[in-house]
Coordinates of N, CA, C and O in Angstrom, one line a residue:
X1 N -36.1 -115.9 -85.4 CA -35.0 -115.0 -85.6 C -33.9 -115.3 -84.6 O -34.2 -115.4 -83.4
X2 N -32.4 -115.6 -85.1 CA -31.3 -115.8 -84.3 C -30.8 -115.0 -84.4 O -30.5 -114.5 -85.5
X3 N -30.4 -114.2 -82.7 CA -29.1 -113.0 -83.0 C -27.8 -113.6 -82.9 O -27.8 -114.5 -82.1
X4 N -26.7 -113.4 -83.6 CA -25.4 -113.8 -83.3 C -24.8 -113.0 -82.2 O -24.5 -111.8 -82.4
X5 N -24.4 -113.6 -80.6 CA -24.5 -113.3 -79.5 C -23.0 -112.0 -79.9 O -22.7 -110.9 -79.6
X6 N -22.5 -113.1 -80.8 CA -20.6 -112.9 -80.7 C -20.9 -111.1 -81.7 O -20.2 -110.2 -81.2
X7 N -21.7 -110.7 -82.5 CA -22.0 -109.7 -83.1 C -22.6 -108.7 -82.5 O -22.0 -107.6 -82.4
X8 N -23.8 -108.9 -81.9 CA -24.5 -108.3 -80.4 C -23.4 -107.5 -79.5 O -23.4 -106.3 -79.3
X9 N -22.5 -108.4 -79.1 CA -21.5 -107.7 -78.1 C -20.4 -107.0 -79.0 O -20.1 -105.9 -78.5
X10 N -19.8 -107.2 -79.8 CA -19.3 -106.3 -80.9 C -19.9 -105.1 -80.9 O -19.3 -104.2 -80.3
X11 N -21.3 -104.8 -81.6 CA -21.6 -104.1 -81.7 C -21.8 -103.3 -80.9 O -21.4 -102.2 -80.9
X12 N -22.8 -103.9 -79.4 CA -22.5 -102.5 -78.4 C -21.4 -102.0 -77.5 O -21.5 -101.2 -76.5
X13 N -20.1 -102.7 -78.2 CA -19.3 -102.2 -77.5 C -18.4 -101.3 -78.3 O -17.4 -100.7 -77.9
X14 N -18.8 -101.3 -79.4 CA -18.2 -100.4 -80.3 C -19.5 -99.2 -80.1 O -19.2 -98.1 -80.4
X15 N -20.8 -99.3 -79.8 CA -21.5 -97.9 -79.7 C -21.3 -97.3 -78.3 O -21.6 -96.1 -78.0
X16 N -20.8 -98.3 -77.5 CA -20.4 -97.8 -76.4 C -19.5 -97.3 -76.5 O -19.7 -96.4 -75.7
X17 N -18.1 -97.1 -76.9 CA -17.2 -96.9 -77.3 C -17.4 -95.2 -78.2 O -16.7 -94.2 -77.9
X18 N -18.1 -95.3 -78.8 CA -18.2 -94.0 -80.1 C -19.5 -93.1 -78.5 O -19.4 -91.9 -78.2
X19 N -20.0 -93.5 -78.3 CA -20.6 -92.6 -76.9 C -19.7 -92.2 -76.1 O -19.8 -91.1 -75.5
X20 N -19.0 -92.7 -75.9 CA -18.2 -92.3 -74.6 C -17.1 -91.3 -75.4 O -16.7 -90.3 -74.8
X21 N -16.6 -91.7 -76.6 CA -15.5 -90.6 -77.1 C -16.7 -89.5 -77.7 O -16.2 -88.4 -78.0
X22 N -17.5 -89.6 -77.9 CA -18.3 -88.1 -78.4 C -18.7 -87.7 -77.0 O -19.9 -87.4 -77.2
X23 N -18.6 -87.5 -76.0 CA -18.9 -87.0 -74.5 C -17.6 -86.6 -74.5 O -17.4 -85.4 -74.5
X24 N -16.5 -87.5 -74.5 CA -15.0 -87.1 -74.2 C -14.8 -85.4 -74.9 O -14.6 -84.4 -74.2
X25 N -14.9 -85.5 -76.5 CA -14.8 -84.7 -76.8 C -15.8 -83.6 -77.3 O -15.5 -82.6 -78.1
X26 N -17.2 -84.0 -76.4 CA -17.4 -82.6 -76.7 C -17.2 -81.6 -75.6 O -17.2 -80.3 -75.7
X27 N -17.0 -82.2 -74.5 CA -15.8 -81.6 -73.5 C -15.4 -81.0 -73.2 O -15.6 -80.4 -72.1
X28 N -14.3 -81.0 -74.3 CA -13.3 -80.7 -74.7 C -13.2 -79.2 -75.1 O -13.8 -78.9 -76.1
X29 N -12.4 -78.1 -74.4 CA -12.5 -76.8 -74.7 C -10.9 -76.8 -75.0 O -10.0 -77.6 -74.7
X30 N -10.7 -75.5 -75.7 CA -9.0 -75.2 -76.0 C -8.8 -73.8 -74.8 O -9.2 -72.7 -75.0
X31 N -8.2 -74.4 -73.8 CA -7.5 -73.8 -72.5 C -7.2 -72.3 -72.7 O -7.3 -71.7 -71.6
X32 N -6.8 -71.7 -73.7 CA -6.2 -70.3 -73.9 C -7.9 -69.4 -74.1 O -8.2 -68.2 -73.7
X33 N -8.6 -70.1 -74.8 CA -10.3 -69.4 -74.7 C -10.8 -69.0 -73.2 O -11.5 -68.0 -73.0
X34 N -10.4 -69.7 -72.3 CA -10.6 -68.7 -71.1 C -9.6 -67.9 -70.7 O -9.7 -67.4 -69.5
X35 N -8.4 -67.6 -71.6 CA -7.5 -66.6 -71.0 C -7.6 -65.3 -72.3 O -7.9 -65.4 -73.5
X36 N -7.4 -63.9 -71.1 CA -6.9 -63.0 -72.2 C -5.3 -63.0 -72.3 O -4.5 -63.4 -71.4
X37 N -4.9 -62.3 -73.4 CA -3.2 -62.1 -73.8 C -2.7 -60.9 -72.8 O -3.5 -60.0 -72.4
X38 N -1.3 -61.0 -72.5 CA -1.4 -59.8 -71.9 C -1.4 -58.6 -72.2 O -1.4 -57.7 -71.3
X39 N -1.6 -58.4 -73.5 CA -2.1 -57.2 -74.2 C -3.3 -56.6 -74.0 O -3.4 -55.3 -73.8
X40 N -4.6 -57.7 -74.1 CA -5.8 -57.8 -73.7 C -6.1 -57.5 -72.2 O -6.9 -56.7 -71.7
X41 N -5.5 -58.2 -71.9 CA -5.6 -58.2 -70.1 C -5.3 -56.8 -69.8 O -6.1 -56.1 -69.2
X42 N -3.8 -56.2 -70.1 CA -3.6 -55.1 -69.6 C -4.5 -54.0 -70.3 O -4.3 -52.9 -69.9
X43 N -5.4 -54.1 -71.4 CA -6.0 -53.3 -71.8 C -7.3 -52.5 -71.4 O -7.8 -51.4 -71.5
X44 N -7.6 -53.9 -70.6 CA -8.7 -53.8 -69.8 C -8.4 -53.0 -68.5 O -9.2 -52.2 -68.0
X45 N -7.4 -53.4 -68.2 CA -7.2 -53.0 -66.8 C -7.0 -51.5 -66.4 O -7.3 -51.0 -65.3
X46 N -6.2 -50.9 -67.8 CA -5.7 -49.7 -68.0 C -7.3 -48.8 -68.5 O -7.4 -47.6 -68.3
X47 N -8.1 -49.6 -68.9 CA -9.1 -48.6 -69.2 C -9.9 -48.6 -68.3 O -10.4 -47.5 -68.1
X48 N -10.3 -49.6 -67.3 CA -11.1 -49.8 -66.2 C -10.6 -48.4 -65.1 O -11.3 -47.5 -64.7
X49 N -9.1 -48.5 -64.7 CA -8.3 -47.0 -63.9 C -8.5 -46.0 -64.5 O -9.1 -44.9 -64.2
X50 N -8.0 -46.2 -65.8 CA -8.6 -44.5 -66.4 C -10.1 -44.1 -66.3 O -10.3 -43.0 -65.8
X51 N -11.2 -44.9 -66.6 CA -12.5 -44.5 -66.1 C -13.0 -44.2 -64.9 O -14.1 -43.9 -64.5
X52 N -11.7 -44.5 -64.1 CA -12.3 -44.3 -62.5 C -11.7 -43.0 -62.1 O -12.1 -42.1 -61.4
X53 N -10.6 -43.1 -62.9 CA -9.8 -41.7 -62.8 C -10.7 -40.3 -62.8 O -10.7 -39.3 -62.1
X54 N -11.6 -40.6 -63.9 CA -12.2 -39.7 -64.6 C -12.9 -39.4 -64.2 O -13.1 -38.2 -64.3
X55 N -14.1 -40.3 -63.4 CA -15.2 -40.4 -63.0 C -14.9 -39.8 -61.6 O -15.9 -39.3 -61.1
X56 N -13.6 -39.8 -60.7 CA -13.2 -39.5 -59.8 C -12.1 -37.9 -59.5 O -11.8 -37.2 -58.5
X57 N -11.8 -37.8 -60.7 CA -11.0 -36.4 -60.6 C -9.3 -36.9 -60.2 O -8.4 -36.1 -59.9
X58 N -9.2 -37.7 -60.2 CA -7.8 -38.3 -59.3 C -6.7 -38.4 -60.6 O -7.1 -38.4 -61.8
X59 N -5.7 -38.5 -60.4 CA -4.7 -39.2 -61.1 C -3.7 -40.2 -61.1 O -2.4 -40.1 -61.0
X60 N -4.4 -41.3 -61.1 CA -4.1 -42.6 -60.5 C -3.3 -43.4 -61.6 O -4.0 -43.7 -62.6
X61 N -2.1 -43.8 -61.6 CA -1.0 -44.7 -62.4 C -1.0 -46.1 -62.1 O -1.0 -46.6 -60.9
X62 N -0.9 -46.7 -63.3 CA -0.3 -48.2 -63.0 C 0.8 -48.1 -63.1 O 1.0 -47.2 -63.9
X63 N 1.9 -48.6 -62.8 CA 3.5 -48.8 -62.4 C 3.9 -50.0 -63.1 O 5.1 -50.1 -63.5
X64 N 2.7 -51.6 -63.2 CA 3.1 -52.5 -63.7 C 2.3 -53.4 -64.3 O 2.3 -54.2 -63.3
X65 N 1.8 -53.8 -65.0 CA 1.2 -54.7 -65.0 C 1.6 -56.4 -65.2 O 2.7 -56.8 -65.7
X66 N 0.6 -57.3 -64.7 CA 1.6 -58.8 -64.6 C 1.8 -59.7 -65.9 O 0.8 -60.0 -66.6
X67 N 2.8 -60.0 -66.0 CA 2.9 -60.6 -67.8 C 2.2 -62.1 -67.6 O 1.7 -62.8 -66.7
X68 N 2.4 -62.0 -68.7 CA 1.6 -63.8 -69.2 C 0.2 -63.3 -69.7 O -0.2 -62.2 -70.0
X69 N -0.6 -64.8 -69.7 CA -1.9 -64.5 -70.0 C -2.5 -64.4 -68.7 O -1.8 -64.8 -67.8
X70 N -3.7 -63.9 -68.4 CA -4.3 -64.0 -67.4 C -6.0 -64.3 -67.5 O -6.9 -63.7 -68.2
X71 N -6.0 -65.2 -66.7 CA -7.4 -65.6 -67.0 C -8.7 -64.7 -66.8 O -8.7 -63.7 -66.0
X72 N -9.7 -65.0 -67.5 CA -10.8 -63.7 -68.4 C -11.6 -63.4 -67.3 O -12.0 -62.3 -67.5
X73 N -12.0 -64.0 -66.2 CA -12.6 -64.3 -64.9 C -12.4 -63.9 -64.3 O -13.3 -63.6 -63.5
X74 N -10.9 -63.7 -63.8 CA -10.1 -62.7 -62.8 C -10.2 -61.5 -63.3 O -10.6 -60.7 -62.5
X75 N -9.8 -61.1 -64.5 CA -9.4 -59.7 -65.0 C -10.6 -59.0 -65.2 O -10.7 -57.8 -65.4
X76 N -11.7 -59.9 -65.3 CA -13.5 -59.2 -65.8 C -13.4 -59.0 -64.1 O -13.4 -57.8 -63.7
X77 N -13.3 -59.8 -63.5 CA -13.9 -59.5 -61.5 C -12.8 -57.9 -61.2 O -13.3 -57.1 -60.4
X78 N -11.8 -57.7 -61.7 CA -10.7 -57.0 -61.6 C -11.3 -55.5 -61.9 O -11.4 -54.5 -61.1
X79 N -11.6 -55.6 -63.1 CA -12.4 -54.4 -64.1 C -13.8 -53.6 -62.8 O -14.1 -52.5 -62.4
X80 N -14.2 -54.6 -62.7 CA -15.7 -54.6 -62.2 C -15.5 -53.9 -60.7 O -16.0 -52.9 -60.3
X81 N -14.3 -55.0 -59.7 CA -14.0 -54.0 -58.5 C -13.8 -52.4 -58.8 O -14.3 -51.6 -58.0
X82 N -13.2 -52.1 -59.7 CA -12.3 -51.1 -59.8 C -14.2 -49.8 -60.2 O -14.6 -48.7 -59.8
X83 N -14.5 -50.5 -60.8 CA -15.9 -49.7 -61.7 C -16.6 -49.6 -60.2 O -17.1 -48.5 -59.9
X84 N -16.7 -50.4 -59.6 CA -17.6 -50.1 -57.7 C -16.8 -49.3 -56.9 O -17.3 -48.8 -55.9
X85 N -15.7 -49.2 -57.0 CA -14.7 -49.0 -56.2 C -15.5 -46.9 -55.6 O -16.0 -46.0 -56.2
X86 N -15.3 -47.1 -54.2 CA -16.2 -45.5 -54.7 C -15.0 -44.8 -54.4 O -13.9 -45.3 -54.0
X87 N -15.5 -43.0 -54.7 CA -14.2 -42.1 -55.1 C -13.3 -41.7 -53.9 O -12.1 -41.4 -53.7
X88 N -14.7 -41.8 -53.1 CA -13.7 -41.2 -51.8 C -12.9 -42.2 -51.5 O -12.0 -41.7 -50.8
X89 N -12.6 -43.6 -51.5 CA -12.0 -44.8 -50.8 C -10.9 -44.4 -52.6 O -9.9 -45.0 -52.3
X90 N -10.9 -44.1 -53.2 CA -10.1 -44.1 -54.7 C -9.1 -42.8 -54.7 O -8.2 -42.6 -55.4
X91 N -9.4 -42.0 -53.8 CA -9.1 -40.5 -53.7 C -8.2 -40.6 -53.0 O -7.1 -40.1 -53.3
X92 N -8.3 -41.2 -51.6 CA -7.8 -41.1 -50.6 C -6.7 -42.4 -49.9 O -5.7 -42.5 -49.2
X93 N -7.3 -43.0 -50.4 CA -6.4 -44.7 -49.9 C -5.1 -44.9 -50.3 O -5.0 -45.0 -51.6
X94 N -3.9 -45.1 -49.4 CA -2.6 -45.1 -50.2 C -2.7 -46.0 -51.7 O -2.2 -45.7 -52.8
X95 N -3.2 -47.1 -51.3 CA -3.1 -47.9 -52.3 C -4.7 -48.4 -52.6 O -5.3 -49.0 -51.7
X96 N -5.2 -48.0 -53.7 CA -7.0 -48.4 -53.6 C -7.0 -49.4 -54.6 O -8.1 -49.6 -55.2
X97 N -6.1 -50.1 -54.9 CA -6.2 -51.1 -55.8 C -7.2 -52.4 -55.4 O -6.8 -52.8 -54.3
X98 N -8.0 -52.9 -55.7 CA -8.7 -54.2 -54.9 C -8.5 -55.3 -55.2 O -8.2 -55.8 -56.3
X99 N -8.9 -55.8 -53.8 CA -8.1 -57.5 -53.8 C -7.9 -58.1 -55.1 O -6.8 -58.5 -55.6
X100 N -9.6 -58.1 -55.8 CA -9.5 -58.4 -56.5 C -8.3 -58.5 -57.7 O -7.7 -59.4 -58.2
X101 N -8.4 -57.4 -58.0 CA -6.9 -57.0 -59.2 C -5.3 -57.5 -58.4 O -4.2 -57.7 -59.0
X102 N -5.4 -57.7 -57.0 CA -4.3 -58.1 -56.8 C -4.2 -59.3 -56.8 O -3.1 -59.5 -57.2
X103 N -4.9 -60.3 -56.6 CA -5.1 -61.9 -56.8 C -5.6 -62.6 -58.2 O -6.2 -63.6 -58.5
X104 N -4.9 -61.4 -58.8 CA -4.8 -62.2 -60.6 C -3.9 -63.1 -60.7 O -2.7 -63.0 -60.4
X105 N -4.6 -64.2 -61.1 CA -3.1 -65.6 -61.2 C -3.2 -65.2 -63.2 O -3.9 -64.7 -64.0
X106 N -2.2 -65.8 -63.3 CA -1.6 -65.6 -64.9 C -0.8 -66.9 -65.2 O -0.9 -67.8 -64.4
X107 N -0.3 -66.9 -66.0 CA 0.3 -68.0 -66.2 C 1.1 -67.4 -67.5 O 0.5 -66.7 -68.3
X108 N 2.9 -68.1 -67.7 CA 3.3 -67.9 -68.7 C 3.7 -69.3 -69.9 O 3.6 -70.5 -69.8
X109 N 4.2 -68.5 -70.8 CA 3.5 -69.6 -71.8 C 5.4 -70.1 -72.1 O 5.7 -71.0 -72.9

């Protein structure tokens, strides 16, 4: 049995080729899947204070929230400070917002 050398290298460089683009793209994610909208984002954020409000007796306002999207990782860590956050540091602190919710990066579109 004779292999054709010139077919041989053909061929694995075309399977080499179709491996390396199915790695490429499986990859491959669409960038806005790790962001919420700022609708979303601020939805969260606003219900995360009101629960703490509640849970705390206080009457605590947001003034602003940051436009764009903001990524889902920041604003879930954001949610989550605010849910530990305890009442007396929430009651009393000029500003008890946490780091966390303040080092939301966003991005506009």
């Amino acid at each position: 049995m004779k292999f054709n050398s010139l077919s041989f290298r053909t061929d694995s460089k075309i399977l080499i080729l179709l491996i390396i683009l199915t790695l490429c793209l499986s990859n491959c994610s669409n960038v806005d899947d790790d962001f919420y909208t700022f609708g979303e984002a601020g939805a969260k954020i606003i219900v995360a204070y009101a629960a703490k409000d509640v849970e705390c007796g206080s009457n605590r306002q947001i003034t602003s929230l940051v436009p764009g999207k903001q990524r889902k990782k920041d604003v879930d860590n954001c949610v989550a400070s605010v849910a530990f956050e305890k009442c007396s540091f929430w009651i009393q602190a000029g500003d008890p917002v946490p780091f966390a919710c303040k080092a939301i990066e966003y991005r506009l579109k």
